[in-house]
CSV table of C-alpha atoms and ligand atoms in Angstrom, one decimal:
chain,number,residue,atom,x,y,z
T,1,MET,CA,0.1,0.2,-0.1
T,2,ILE,CA,1.4,3.5,-0.6
T,3,MET,CA,0.9,4.9,3.0
T,4,PRO,CA,0.1,8.5,3.4
T,5,ALA,CA,3.6,10.2,5.0
T,6,ALA,CA,3.8,9.3,8.1
T,7,ARG,CA,3.2,12.7,11.0
T,8,ILE,CA,6.1,12.1,13.1
T,9,LEU,CA,4.8,13.0,16.6
T,10,ASP,CA,6.0,14.7,19.5
T,11,PHE,CA,4.5,13.7,22.4
T,12,PRO,CA,5.5,13.0,26.7
T,13,GLU,CA,3.5,10.2,27.5
T,14,ILE,CA,0.4,8.2,26.4
T,15,PRO,CA,-3.1,9.8,26.9
T,16,VAL,CA,-5.9,8.2,29.5
T,17,VAL,CA,-9.1,8.2,27.7
T,18,ASP,CA,-12.6,7.2,29.9
T,19,ALA,CA,-14.2,5.4,27.4
T,20,GLY,CA,-17.3,4.8,29.4
T,21,PRO,CA,-19.3,7.1,27.6
T,22,LEU,CA,-19.0,5.4,24.4
T,23,VAL,CA,-19.3,2.0,25.9
T,24,ARG,CA,-22.7,2.7,27.4
T,25,ASP,CA,-24.0,5.0,24.7
T,26,ASP,CA,-24.2,7.8,26.8
T,27,LYS,CA,-24.7,10.5,24.6
T,28,ALA,CA,-25.1,13.4,26.9
T,29,ALA,CA,-21.3,12.6,28.2
T,30,MET,CA,-20.1,11.2,24.7
T,31,ALA,CA,-18.5,14.7,23.4
T,32,ALA,CA,-15.5,15.0,25.8
T,33,THR,CA,-14.3,11.6,25.5
T,34,VAL,CA,-14.4,11.7,21.4
T,35,GLU,CA,-13.0,15.1,21.7
T,36,GLN,CA,-10.0,13.0,23.5
T,37,ILE,CA,-9.9,10.0,21.1
T,38,ALA,CA,-9.1,12.5,18.7
T,39,ARG,CA,-6.4,14.1,20.1
T,40,ALA,CA,-4.9,11.1,21.3
T,41,CYS,CA,-5.4,9.2,17.7
T,42,GLU,CA,-4.0,12.6,16.2
T,43,ASP,CA,-1.0,13.6,18.4
T,44,VAL,CA,-0.1,10.3,19.4
T,45,GLY,CA,-1.7,7.1,17.4
T,46,PHE,CA,-1.9,5.2,21.0
T,47,MET,CA,-4.3,5.7,24.6
T,48,TYR,CA,-5.3,4.0,27.4
T,49,ILE,CA,-9.0,3.7,28.2
T,50,ARG,CA,-10.7,3.2,31.3
T,51,ASN,CA,-14.3,1.9,32.2
T,52,HIS,CA,-14.1,-0.3,28.7
T,53,ASP,CA,-16.5,-2.9,30.7
T,54,VAL,CA,-14.7,-6.0,30.1
T,55,PRO,CA,-15.3,-8.5,32.7
T,56,ARG,CA,-12.3,-9.3,34.6
T,57,PRO,CA,-13.3,-12.8,34.6
T,58,ALA,CA,-12.9,-13.6,30.9
T,59,LEU,CA,-9.5,-11.6,31.3
T,60,GLU,CA,-7.8,-13.5,33.9
T,61,HIS,CA,-9.0,-17.0,32.4
T,62,ILE,CA,-7.3,-15.8,29.1
T,63,VAL,CA,-4.6,-14.8,31.4
T,64,ALA,CA,-4.8,-18.2,32.7
T,65,GLU,CA,-5.0,-19.8,29.9
T,66,ALA,CA,-2.1,-18.0,28.1
T,67,LYS,CA,0.1,-19.3,31.1
T,68,ARG,CA,-0.5,-22.3,30.0
T,69,PHE,CA,-0.3,-22.5,26.8
T,70,PHE,CA,3.2,-21.3,26.7
T,71,SER,CA,4.3,-23.7,29.7
T,72,LEU,CA,3.6,-26.6,27.8
T,73,PRO,CA,6.4,-28.6,26.1
T,74,ALA,CA,7.8,-27.4,23.1
T,75,GLN,CA,6.5,-30.3,21.0
T,76,GLU,CA,3.2,-29.8,22.4
T,77,LYS,CA,3.2,-26.1,20.7
T,78,LYS,CA,5.2,-27.1,17.7
T,79,SER,CA,2.6,-29.3,16.8
T,80,VAL,CA,0.0,-26.3,15.9
T,81,ALA,CA,2.8,-24.4,14.4
T,82,VAL,CA,1.8,-21.7,12.3
T,83,GLU,CA,4.4,-22.8,9.6
T,84,ASN,CA,1.7,-25.8,9.1
T,85,SER,CA,-1.0,-23.8,8.6
T,86,PRO,CA,-1.3,-22.1,5.4
T,87,GLN,CA,-4.0,-19.4,7.0
T,88,PHE,CA,-1.3,-18.1,9.7
T,89,ARG,CA,-3.0,-19.8,12.7
T,90,GLY,CA,-1.4,-21.2,15.5
T,91,TYR,CA,1.8,-21.0,17.3
T,92,LEU,CA,4.6,-18.4,16.5
T,93,PRO,CA,8.3,-19.8,18.3
T,94,LEU,CA,10.8,-17.9,19.9
T,95,GLU,CA,13.0,-15.7,17.2
T,96,TYR,CA,10.9,-16.3,14.5
T,97,THR,CA,11.3,-13.7,11.6
T,98,GLY,CA,9.0,-10.8,12.6
T,99,ASN,CA,9.3,-7.2,12.3
T,100,GLU,CA,13.3,-6.8,13.1
T,101,GLY,CA,14.1,-8.0,9.4
T,102,GLU,CA,18.1,-7.8,8.6
T,103,LYS,CA,18.4,-6.6,11.9
T,104,GLY,CA,18.3,-9.1,14.9
T,105,LYS,CA,16.1,-11.7,16.5
T,106,ASN,CA,12.9,-11.4,18.4
T,107,LEU,CA,12.0,-12.6,21.9
T,108,GLN,CA,8.7,-13.0,21.9
T,109,GLU,CA,6.3,-16.4,21.3
T,110,GLY,CA,3.0,-16.3,20.3
T,111,PHE,CA,-0.3,-18.1,19.5
T,112,MET,CA,-3.1,-16.8,16.8
T,113,VAL,CA,-6.5,-17.4,16.2
T,114,MET,CA,-9.1,-15.6,13.6
T,115,HIS,CA,-12.6,-16.5,12.9
T,116,GLU,CA,-12.8,-19.9,11.3
T,117,ARG,CA,-14.8,-19.7,8.0
T,118,PRO,CA,-14.7,-22.4,5.3
T,119,LEU,CA,-11.7,-22.3,3.0
T,120,ASP,CA,-12.4,-20.1,0.0
T,121,SER,CA,-10.6,-18.0,-2.5
T,122,PHE,CA,-9.4,-15.7,-0.1
T,123,PRO,CA,-6.1,-17.3,1.2
T,124,MET,CA,-6.6,-16.2,4.9
T,125,HIS,CA,-10.3,-18.0,5.3
T,126,GLY,CA,-9.6,-21.0,7.1
T,127,PRO,CA,-9.7,-23.6,10.4
T,128,ASN,CA,-7.5,-21.9,13.4
T,129,GLN,CA,-5.3,-25.2,15.0
T,130,TRP,CA,-5.8,-25.6,18.9
T,131,PRO,CA,-3.1,-27.6,20.9
T,132,ALA,CA,-4.7,-31.2,21.9
T,133,ALA,CA,-2.9,-30.7,25.5
T,134,LEU,CA,-4.8,-28.5,26.3
T,135,PRO,CA,-8.4,-28.2,25.2
T,136,SER,CA,-9.5,-25.4,27.9
T,137,LEU,CA,-7.6,-22.6,25.8
T,138,ARG,CA,-10.1,-22.8,23.2
T,139,THR,CA,-13.2,-21.6,25.4
T,140,ALA,CA,-11.2,-18.9,27.6
T,141,MET,CA,-10.1,-17.7,23.5
T,142,TRP,CA,-13.2,-17.4,22.1
T,143,ASP,CA,-14.8,-15.9,25.0
T,144,TYR,CA,-11.9,-13.1,24.8
T,145,PHE,CA,-12.7,-12.7,21.4
T,146,THR,CA,-16.4,-12.3,21.7
T,147,ALA,CA,-15.4,-9.7,24.7
T,148,MET,CA,-13.1,-7.9,22.2
T,149,GLU,CA,-15.3,-7.7,19.2
T,150,LYS,CA,-17.8,-6.4,21.5
T,151,LEU,CA,-15.4,-3.6,22.5
T,152,ALA,CA,-14.5,-2.5,19.3
T,153,SER,CA,-17.8,-1.1,18.1
T,154,PRO,CA,-18.0,1.3,20.0
T,155,LEU,CA,-14.4,2.2,19.5
T,156,LEU,CA,-15.0,2.6,15.9
T,157,ARG,CA,-18.0,4.8,16.7
T,158,GLY,CA,-15.5,6.9,18.4
T,159,PHE,CA,-12.8,7.1,15.7
T,160,ALA,CA,-16.0,8.2,13.3
T,161,LEU,CA,-17.1,10.6,15.5
T,162,ALA,CA,-13.6,12.1,16.5
T,163,LEU,CA,-12.9,12.2,12.1
T,164,GLY,CA,-16.7,14.3,12.2
T,165,LEU,CA,-18.1,11.3,10.2
T,166,ASP,CA,-21.4,10.1,10.7
T,167,ARG,CA,-21.1,7.6,14.1
T,168,GLY,CA,-21.9,4.4,12.2
T,169,PHE,CA,-19.4,5.1,9.3
T,170,PHE,CA,-16.8,2.0,9.9
T,171,ASP,CA,-20.0,0.0,10.5
T,172,GLU,CA,-20.3,-1.8,7.9
T,173,SER,CA,-17.1,-2.2,6.8
T,174,HIS,CA,-16.2,-4.2,10.1
T,175,GLN,CA,-19.2,-6.9,9.6
T,176,ASN,CA,-17.4,-10.0,8.5
T,177,PRO,CA,-14.3,-8.9,10.4
T,178,MET,CA,-10.5,-10.6,9.5
T,179,SER,CA,-9.5,-9.9,13.6
T,180,VAL,CA,-6.6,-11.5,15.0
T,181,LEU,CA,-6.5,-12.6,18.6
T,182,LYS,CA,-2.5,-13.2,19.8
T,183,LEU,CA,-1.3,-14.1,22.8
T,184,ASN,CA,2.4,-13.0,23.3
T,185,HIS,CA,5.0,-14.1,25.6
T,186,TYR,CA,8.2,-12.2,26.3
T,187,PRO,CA,10.4,-14.6,28.5
T,188,PRO,CA,12.8,-11.8,30.5
T,189,GLN,CA,16.6,-10.8,28.4
T,190,GLU,CA,19.4,-9.3,29.1
T,191,VAL,CA,19.6,-5.8,27.5
T,192,MET,CA,23.0,-5.4,25.4
T,193,ASP,CA,22.8,-4.2,21.9
T,194,GLU,CA,19.1,-3.5,21.6
T,195,THR,CA,18.9,-3.5,17.9
T,196,GLU,CA,20.2,-7.4,18.4
T,197,ILE,CA,18.0,-9.0,20.6
T,198,ILE,CA,14.6,-7.4,21.4
T,199,GLY,CA,11.1,-8.8,22.8
T,200,VAL,CA,9.6,-7.2,19.1
T,201,GLY,CA,11.5,-4.3,17.3
T,202,GLY,CA,9.8,-1.4,16.3
T,203,HIS,CA,7.2,-2.1,14.2
T,204,CYS,CA,3.2,-0.4,13.2
T,205,ASP,CA,0.8,-2.6,13.5
T,206,GLY,CA,-1.6,-3.8,10.1
T,207,GLY,CA,-5.2,-3.5,11.0
T,208,SER,CA,-7.7,-1.0,12.0
T,209,PHE,CA,-6.6,-0.6,15.5
T,210,THR,CA,-5.4,-2.7,18.3
T,211,ILE,CA,-6.9,-3.4,21.8
T,212,LEU,CA,-3.8,-4.6,24.0
T,213,TRP,CA,-3.8,-5.9,27.3
T,214,GLN,CA,-0.6,-6.5,28.9
T,215,ASP,CA,0.7,-7.8,32.6
T,216,SER,CA,1.9,-5.5,35.3
T,217,LEU,CA,6.0,-5.7,34.5
T,218,GLY,CA,6.1,-3.0,31.5
T,219,GLY,CA,7.9,-3.2,27.9
T,220,LEU,CA,6.0,-1.5,25.7
T,221,GLU,CA,7.6,1.4,24.0
T,222,VAL,CA,5.8,4.1,21.5
T,223,ARG,CA,8.0,6.2,19.6
T,224,ASN,CA,8.0,10.0,19.2
T,225,LYS,CA,9.3,12.8,17.0
T,226,SER,CA,12.3,13.6,19.2
T,227,GLY,CA,13.4,10.0,18.3
T,228,ASP,CA,12.7,9.1,22.2
T,229,TRP,CA,10.6,5.7,23.3
T,230,VAL,CA,8.1,6.8,25.5
T,231,GLY,CA,7.1,4.3,28.0
T,232,VAL,CA,3.6,3.0,27.9
T,233,PRO,CA,3.9,1.4,31.9
T,234,PRO,CA,0.9,-0.8,33.2
T,235,ILE,CA,-2.0,0.7,34.4
T,236,ASP,CA,-4.2,-1.5,36.0
T,237,GLY,CA,-7.7,-2.0,34.4
T,238,THR,CA,-7.0,-0.1,31.1
T,239,PHE,CA,-6.1,-1.3,27.6
T,240,VAL,CA,-4.0,0.0,25.6
T,241,ILE,CA,-5.3,0.8,22.2
T,242,ASN,CA,-3.5,2.1,19.0
T,243,ILE,CA,-4.3,3.0,15.4
T,244,ALA,CA,-2.8,0.4,12.9
T,245,ASN,CA,-2.1,1.2,9.1
T,246,LEU,CA,-5.6,0.6,7.6
T,247,LEU,CA,-7.1,3.8,10.0
T,248,GLN,CA,-4.0,6.2,8.9
T,249,PHE,CA,-4.8,5.1,5.5
T,250,TRP,CA,-8.5,5.7,5.8
T,251,THR,CA,-7.9,9.0,7.5
T,252,ASN,CA,-4.9,10.2,4.9
T,253,GLY,CA,-2.8,9.9,7.6
T,254,ARG,CA,-4.7,12.3,9.9
T,255,PHE,CA,-4.4,9.4,12.8
T,256,SER,CA,-1.4,8.0,13.1
T,257,SER,CA,-0.5,4.4,13.4
T,258,THR,CA,2.9,4.8,15.6
T,259,GLU,CA,6.0,2.7,15.5
T,260,HIS,CA,6.4,0.9,19.0
T,261,ARG,CA,8.2,-2.0,20.4
T,262,VAL,CA,8.6,-4.5,23.1
T,263,ILE,CA,11.9,-4.8,25.6
T,264,ASN,CA,11.3,-7.1,29.0
T,265,ARG,CA,13.8,-5.4,31.2
T,266,TYR,CA,12.2,-6.7,34.4
T,267,GLY,CA,13.8,-10.2,35.1
T,268,LYS,CA,10.5,-12.2,35.0
T,269,ASP,CA,8.2,-13.1,32.1
T,270,ARG,CA,5.5,-10.8,30.4
T,271,TYR,CA,2.8,-11.7,28.8
T,272,SER,CA,0.5,-9.7,26.5
T,273,ILE,CA,-2.7,-10.2,24.9
T,274,ALA,CA,-2.8,-8.1,21.4
T,275,PHE,CA,-6.3,-7.9,19.3
T,276,PHE,CA,-5.7,-6.6,16.0
T,277,VAL,CA,-9.2,-5.3,14.5
T,278,TYR,CA,-9.3,-5.6,11.0
T,279,PRO,CA,-12.6,-5.2,8.5
T,280,GLY,CA,-14.0,-7.7,6.2
T,281,HIS,CA,-11.3,-8.8,3.7
T,282,LYS,CA,-12.7,-7.4,0.7
T,283,THR,CA,-13.3,-3.7,2.1
T,284,VAL,CA,-11.7,-1.0,-0.3
T,285,ILE,CA,-10.3,1.5,1.6
T,286,SER,CA,-9.6,5.1,0.6
T,287,PRO,CA,-9.0,8.4,2.4
T,288,VAL,CA,-12.3,9.7,3.8
T,289,VAL,CA,-10.9,13.0,5.3
T,290,ASP,CA,-7.9,15.9,4.2
T,291,GLN,CA,-8.5,14.3,1.0
T,292,SER,CA,-6.6,17.9,-0.5
T,293,ARG,CA,-3.2,16.3,1.2
T,294,GLY,CA,-2.3,14.2,-2.0
T,295,LYS,CA,-3.3,11.8,-3.9
T,296,PHE,CA,-3.7,8.2,-3.1
T,297,ASP,CA,-5.2,4.8,-4.5
T,298,SER,CA,-7.6,2.6,-2.3
T,299,VAL,CA,-6.2,-0.6,-0.8
T,300,ILE,CA,-7.9,-3.8,-0.3
T,301,CYS,CA,-7.9,-4.5,3.1
T,302,GLY,CA,-7.4,-8.8,2.5
T,303,GLU,CA,-4.3,-8.0,0.2
T,304,ASP,CA,-3.0,-5.6,2.1
T,305,MET,CA,-3.6,-8.2,5.2
T,306,LEU,CA,-2.1,-10.9,3.3
T,307,LYS,CA,0.8,-9.0,2.0
T,308,TYR,CA,1.8,-7.9,6.0
T,309,PHE,CA,1.1,-11.5,7.4
T,310,ARG,CA,3.7,-12.9,4.7
T,311,ARG,CA,6.0,-10.5,5.6
T,312,VAL,CA,6.3,-10.6,9.4
T,313,TYR,CA,5.0,-14.6,10.0
T,314,PRO,CA,6.6,-17.4,8.8
T,315,GLN,CA,4.0,-19.7,6.5
T,316,ARG,CA,3.9,-23.3,5.7
T,317,VAL,CA,6.7,-24.0,3.4
T,318,ALA,CA,5.0,-26.3,0.5
T,319,GLN,CA,6.3,-30.0,0.7
T,320,SER,CA,7.8,-31.8,-2.4
T,321,ALA,CA,5.9,-34.9,-3.0
R,1,OGA,C1,2.2,-6.4,18.9
R,1,OGA,C2,2.8,-5.5,20.0
R,1,OGA,C3,2.6,-5.2,21.9
R,1,OGA,C4,2.6,-6.5,23.8
R,1,OGA,O1,2.0,-7.6,19.1
R,1,OGA,O2,1.7,-5.5,17.9
R,1,OGA,O3,3.0,-4.2,19.8
R,1,OGA,O4,2.8,-5.2,24.5
R,1,OGA,N1,2.5,-5.8,21.6
R,1,OGA,O5,3.0,-7.1,23.8
R,2,NI,NI1,2.5,-4.0,17.8
């Protein structure tokens, strides 16, 4: 995709937004939230949200299952490796080729699922892979997936309002979403030359936006205009929301998909759960605001997603007969 020129932003910290009015659809109180969202998306690309209404038990359940999953013997995890799946579902081992490119290795292992849809002409439709050794993982992940989709709707409404668009502007495009739920585990690392080994190297996310839960350790950092890495320290009861590449494109760069990375400097295992909100794969995106800033082609969501995934994740290598 041709990205609009990235706006490099100067910010000292990540704002905290009260999402309550949006989540409750409280029209009287919504204007202040929408204004905070506009500021955060334009000036930072990242925000914390509080009052999101995601039930704590669903969260605690998936965190416990994630820890169980990553503690399974390597061979159990490898039995559901992404490289066995043509549709990028399953386990990503430590040091998979990620955003670090030629520069180094990541120190993150992951587990990804998406909606299960029948195989068809879109190469990312298909089944998930689930570890036989941990059947309870499936329920926990689907409960959490459902909670994340429920939360994504009011946030999309907030983004539309923050852009001065009709509140339902993003609803139809996100009807059959390609959203991805990914569990992450970062073992503690010795911090040496940061470009060589890192939790996850500097990158921008690929979808519309991301809803991230992080544990109480810390380690997520966001890059500002001065080139400083600004910490996103954990705040209990919040999620971190970040604008991703498709919304940056959709808004012609008004909303920022901001570079971020993870370094686990804390000597303990770190866990996070990312929900990458994607539109339906057939969605055709072209900039809907600030069109006077340059001229841009449109992007087909599924094509862009496939390109991103092929670049960042391992894929099944065709076996010769
Ligand atoms: C990601 C990501 C941050 C974290 O998965 O894209 O940036 O804290 N994760 O794990
Ligand atoms: Ni990310």
